[in-house]
Tab-separated table of N, CA and C in Angstrom:
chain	number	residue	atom	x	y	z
A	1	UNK	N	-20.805	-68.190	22.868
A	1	UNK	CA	-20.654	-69.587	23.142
A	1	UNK	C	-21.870	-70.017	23.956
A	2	UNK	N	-22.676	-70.866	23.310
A	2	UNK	CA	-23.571	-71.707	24.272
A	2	UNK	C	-23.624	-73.129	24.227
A	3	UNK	N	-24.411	-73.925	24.982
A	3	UNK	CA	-24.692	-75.010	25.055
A	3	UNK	C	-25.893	-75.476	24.878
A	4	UNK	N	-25.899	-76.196	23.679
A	4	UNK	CA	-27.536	-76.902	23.738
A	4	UNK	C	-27.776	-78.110	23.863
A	5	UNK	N	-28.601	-78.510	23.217
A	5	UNK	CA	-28.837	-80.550	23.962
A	5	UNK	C	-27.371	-81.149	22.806
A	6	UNK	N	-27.148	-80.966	21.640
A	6	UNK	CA	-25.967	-81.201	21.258
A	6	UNK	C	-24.786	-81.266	21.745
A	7	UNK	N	-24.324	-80.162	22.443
A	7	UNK	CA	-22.783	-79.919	22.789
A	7	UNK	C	-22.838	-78.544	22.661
A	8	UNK	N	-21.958	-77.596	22.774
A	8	UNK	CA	-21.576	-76.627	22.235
A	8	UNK	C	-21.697	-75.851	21.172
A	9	UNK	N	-22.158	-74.471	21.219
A	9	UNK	CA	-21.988	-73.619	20.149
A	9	UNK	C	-20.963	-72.339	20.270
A	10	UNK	N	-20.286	-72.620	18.687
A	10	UNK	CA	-19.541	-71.030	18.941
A	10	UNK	C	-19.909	-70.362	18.224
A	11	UNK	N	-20.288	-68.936	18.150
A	11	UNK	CA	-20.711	-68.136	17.199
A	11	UNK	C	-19.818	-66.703	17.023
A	12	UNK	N	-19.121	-66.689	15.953
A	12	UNK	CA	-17.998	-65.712	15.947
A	12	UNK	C	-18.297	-64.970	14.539
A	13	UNK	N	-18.505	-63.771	14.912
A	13	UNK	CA	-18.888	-62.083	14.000
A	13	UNK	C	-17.333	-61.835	13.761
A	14	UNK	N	-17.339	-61.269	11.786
A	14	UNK	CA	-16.014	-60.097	11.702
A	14	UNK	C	-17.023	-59.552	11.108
A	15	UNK	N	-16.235	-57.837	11.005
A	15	UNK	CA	-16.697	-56.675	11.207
A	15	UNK	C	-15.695	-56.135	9.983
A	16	UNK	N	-15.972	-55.749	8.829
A	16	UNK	CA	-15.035	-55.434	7.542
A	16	UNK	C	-15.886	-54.273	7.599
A	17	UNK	N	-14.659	-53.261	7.021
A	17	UNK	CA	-14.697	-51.975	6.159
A	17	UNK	C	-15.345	-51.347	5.522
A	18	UNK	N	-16.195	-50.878	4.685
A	18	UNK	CA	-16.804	-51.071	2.825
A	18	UNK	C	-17.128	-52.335	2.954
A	19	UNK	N	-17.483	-51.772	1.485
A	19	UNK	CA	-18.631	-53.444	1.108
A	19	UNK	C	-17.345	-54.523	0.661
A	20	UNK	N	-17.405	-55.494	0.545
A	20	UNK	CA	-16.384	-56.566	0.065
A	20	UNK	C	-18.002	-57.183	-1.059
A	21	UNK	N	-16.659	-57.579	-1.746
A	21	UNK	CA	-17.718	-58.596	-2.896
A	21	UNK	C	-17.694	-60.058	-2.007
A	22	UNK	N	-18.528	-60.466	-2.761
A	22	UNK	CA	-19.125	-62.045	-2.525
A	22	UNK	C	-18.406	-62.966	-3.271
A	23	UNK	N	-17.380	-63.689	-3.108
A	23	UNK	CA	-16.236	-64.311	-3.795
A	23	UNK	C	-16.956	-65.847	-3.651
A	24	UNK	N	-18.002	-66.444	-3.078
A	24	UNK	CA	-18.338	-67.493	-2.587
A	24	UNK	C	-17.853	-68.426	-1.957
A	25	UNK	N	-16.295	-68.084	-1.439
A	25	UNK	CA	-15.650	-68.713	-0.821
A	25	UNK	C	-16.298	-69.101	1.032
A	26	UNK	N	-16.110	-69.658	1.836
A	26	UNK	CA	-16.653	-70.296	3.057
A	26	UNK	C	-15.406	-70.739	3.526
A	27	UNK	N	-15.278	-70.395	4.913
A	27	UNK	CA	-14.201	-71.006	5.844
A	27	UNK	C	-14.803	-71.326	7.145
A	28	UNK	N	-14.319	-72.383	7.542
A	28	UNK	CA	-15.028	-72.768	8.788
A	28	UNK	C	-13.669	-72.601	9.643
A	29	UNK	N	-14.018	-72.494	11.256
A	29	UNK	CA	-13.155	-72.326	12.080
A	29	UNK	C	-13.425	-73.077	13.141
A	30	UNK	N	-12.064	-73.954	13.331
A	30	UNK	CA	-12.052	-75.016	14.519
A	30	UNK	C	-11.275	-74.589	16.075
A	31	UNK	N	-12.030	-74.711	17.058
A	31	UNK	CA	-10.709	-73.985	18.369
A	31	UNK	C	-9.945	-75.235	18.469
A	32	UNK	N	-8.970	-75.072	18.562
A	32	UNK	CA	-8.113	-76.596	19.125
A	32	UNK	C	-7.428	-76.373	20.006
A	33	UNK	N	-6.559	-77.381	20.356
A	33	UNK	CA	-5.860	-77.226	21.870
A	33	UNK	C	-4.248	-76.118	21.826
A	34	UNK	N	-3.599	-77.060	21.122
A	34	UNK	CA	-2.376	-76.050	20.765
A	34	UNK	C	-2.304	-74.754	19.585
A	35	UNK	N	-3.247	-75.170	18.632
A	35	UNK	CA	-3.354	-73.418	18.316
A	35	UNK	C	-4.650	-73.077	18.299
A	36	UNK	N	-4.725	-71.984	19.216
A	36	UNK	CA	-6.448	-71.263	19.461
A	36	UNK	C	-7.506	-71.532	18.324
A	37	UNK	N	-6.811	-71.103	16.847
A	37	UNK	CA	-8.045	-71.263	16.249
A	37	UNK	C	-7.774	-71.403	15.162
A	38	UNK	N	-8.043	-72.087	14.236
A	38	UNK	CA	-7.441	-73.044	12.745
A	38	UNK	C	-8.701	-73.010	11.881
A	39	UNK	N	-8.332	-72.296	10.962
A	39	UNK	CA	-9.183	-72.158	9.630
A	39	UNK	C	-9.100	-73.107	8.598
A	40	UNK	N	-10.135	-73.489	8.315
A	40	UNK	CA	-10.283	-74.448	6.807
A	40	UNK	C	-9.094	-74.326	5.945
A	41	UNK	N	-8.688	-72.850	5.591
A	41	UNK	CA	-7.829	-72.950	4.668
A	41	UNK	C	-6.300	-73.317	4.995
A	42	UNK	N	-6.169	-73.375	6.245
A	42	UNK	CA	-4.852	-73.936	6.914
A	42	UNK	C	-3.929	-72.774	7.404
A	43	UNK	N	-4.888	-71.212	7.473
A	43	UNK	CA	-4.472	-70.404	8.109
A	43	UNK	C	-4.589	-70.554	9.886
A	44	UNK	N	-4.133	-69.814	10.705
A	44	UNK	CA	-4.428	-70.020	12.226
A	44	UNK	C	-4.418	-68.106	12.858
A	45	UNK	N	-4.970	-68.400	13.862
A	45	UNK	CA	-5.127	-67.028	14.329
A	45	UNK	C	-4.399	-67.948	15.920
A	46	UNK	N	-3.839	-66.143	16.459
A	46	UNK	CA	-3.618	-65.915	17.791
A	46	UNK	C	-4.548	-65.468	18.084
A	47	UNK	N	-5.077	-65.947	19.969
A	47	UNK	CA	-5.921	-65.284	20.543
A	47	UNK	C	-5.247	-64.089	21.593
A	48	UNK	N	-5.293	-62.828	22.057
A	48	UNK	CA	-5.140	-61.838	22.323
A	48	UNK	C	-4.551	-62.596	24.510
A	49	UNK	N	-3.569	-62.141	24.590
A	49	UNK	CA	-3.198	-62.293	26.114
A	49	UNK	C	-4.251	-61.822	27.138
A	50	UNK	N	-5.069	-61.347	26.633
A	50	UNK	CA	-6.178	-60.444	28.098
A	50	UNK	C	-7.226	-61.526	28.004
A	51	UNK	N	-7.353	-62.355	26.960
A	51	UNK	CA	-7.909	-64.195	27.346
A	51	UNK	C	-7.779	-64.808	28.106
A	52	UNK	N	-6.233	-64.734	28.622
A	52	UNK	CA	-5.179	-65.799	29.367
A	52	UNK	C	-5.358	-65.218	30.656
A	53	UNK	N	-5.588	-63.876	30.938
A	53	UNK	CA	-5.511	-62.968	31.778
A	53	UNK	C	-7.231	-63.132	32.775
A	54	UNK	N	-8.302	-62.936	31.769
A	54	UNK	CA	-9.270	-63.132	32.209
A	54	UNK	C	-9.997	-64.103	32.650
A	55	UNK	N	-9.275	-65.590	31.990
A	55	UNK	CA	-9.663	-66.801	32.307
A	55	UNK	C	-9.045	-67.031	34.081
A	56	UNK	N	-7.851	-66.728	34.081
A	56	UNK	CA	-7.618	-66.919	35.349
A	56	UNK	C	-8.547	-65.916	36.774
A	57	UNK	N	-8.578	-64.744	36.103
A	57	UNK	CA	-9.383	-64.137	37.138
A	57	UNK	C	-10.835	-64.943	37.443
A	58	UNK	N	-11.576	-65.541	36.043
A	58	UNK	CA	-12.773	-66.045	36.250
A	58	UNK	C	-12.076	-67.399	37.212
A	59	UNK	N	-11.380	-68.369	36.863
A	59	UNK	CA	-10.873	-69.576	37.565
A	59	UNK	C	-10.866	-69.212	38.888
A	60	UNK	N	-10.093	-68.025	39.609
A	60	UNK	CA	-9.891	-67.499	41.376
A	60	UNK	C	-11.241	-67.284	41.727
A	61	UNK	N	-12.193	-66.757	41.094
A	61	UNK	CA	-13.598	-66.707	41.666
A	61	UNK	C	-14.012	-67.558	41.655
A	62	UNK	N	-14.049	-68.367	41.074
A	62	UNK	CA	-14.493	-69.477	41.014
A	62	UNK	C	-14.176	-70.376	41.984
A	63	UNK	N	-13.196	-70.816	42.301
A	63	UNK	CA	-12.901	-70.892	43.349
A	63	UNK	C	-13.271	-70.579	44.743
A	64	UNK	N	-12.764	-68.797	45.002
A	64	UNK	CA	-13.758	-68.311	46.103
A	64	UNK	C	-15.019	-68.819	46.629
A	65	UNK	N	-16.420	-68.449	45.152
A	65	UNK	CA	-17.039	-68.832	45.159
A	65	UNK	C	-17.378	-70.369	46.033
A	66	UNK	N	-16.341	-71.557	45.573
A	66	UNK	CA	-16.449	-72.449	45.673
A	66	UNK	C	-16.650	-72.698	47.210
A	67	UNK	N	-15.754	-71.565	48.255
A	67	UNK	CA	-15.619	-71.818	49.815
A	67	UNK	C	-16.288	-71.589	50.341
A	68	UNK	N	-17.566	-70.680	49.377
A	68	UNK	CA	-18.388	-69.731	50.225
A	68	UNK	C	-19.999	-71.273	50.657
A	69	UNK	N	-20.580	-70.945	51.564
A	69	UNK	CA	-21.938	-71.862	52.147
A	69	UNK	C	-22.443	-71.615	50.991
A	70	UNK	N	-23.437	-72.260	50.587
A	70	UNK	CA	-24.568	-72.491	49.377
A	70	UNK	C	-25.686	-71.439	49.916
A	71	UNK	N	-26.320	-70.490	49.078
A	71	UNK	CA	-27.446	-69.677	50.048
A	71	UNK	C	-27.436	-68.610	50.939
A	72	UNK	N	-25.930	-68.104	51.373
A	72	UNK	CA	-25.566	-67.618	52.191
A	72	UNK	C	-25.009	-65.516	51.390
A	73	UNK	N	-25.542	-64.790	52.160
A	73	UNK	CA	-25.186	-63.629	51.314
A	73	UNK	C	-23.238	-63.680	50.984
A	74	UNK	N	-22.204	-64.393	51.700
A	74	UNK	CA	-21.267	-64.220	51.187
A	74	UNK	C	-21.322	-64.849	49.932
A	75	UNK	N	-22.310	-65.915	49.465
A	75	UNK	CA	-21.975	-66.978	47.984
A	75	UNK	C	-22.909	-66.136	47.195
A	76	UNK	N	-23.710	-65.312	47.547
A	76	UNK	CA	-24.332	-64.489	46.507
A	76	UNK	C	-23.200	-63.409	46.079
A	77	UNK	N	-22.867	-62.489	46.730
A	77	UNK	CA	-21.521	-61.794	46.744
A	77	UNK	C	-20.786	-62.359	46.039
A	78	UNK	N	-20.014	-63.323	46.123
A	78	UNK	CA	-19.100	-64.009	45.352
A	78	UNK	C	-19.021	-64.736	44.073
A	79	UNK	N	-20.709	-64.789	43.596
A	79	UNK	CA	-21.314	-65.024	42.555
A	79	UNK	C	-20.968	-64.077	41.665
A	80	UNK	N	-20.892	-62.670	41.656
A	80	UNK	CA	-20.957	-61.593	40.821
A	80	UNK	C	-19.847	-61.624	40.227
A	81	UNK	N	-18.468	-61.794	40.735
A	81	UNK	CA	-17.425	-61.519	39.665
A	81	UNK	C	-17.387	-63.113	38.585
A	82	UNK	N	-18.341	-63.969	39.179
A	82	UNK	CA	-17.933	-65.130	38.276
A	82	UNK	C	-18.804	-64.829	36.951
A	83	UNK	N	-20.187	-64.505	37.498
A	83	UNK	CA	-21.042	-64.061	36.215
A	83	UNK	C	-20.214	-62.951	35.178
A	84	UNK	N	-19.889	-62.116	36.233
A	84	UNK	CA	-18.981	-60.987	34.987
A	84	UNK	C	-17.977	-61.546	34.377
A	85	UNK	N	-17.206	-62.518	34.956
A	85	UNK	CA	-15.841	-63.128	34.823
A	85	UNK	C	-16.165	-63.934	32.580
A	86	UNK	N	-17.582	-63.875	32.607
A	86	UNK	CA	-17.689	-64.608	31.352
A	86	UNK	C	-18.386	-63.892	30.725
A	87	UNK	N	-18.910	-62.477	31.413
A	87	UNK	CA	-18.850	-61.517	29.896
A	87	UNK	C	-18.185	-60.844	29.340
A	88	UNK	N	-17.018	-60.783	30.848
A	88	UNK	CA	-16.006	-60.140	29.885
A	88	UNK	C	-15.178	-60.685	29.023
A	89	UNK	N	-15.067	-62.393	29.268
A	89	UNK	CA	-14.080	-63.206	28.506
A	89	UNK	C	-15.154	-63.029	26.593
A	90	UNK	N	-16.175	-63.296	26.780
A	90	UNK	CA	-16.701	-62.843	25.418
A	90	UNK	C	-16.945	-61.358	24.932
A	91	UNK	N	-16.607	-60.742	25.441
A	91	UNK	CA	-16.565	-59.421	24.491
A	91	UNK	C	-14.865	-59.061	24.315
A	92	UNK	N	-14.341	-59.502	24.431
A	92	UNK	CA	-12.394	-59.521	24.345
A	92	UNK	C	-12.881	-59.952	22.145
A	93	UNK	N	-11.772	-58.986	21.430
A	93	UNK	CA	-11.945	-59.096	20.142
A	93	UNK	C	-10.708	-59.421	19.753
A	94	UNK	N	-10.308	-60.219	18.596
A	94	UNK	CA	-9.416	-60.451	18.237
A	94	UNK	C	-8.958	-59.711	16.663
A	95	UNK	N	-7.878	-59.736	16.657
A	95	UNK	CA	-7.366	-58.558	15.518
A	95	UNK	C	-6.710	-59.465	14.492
């Protein structure tokens, strides 16, 4: 997930078996609010609970973060679990 002068990008990899043929079919995938993630074809996926789990841990640092002075070695300190807090939310895989 990044951000460019547009808005937002999501960029989401699957990982198949053997070779699959080339059927020319294309599905695009939308995140929405009440279901995580909605496919063109009107299928939907669940996203995995350790999402729900990790978002909040990043949210409490964040926070922390938030009490700490600007500049100060406790807000550097308290910086670190927020940076990790969003690599770990992107490497979480869904099944």
């Amino acid at each position: 997930m990044t951000r460019t002068a547009i808005g937002w990008q999501v960029s989401i990899g699957c990982l198949t078996e053997g070779e699959q043929p080339d059927n020319g079919a294309t599905v695009g995938v939308e995140r929405g609010v009440t279901m995580p993630l909605m496919l063109s074809d009107g299928s939907s996926c669940e996203l995995p609970h350790e999402i729900e789990r990790l978002e909040r841990k990043h949210r409490r640092a964040q926070r922390v973060m938030a009490r700490r002075k600007r500049g100060s070695q406790r807000h550097k300190k308290a910086m670190e679990p927020v940076r990790r807090g969003g690599d770990e939310t992107r490497t979480v895989q869904v099944a």
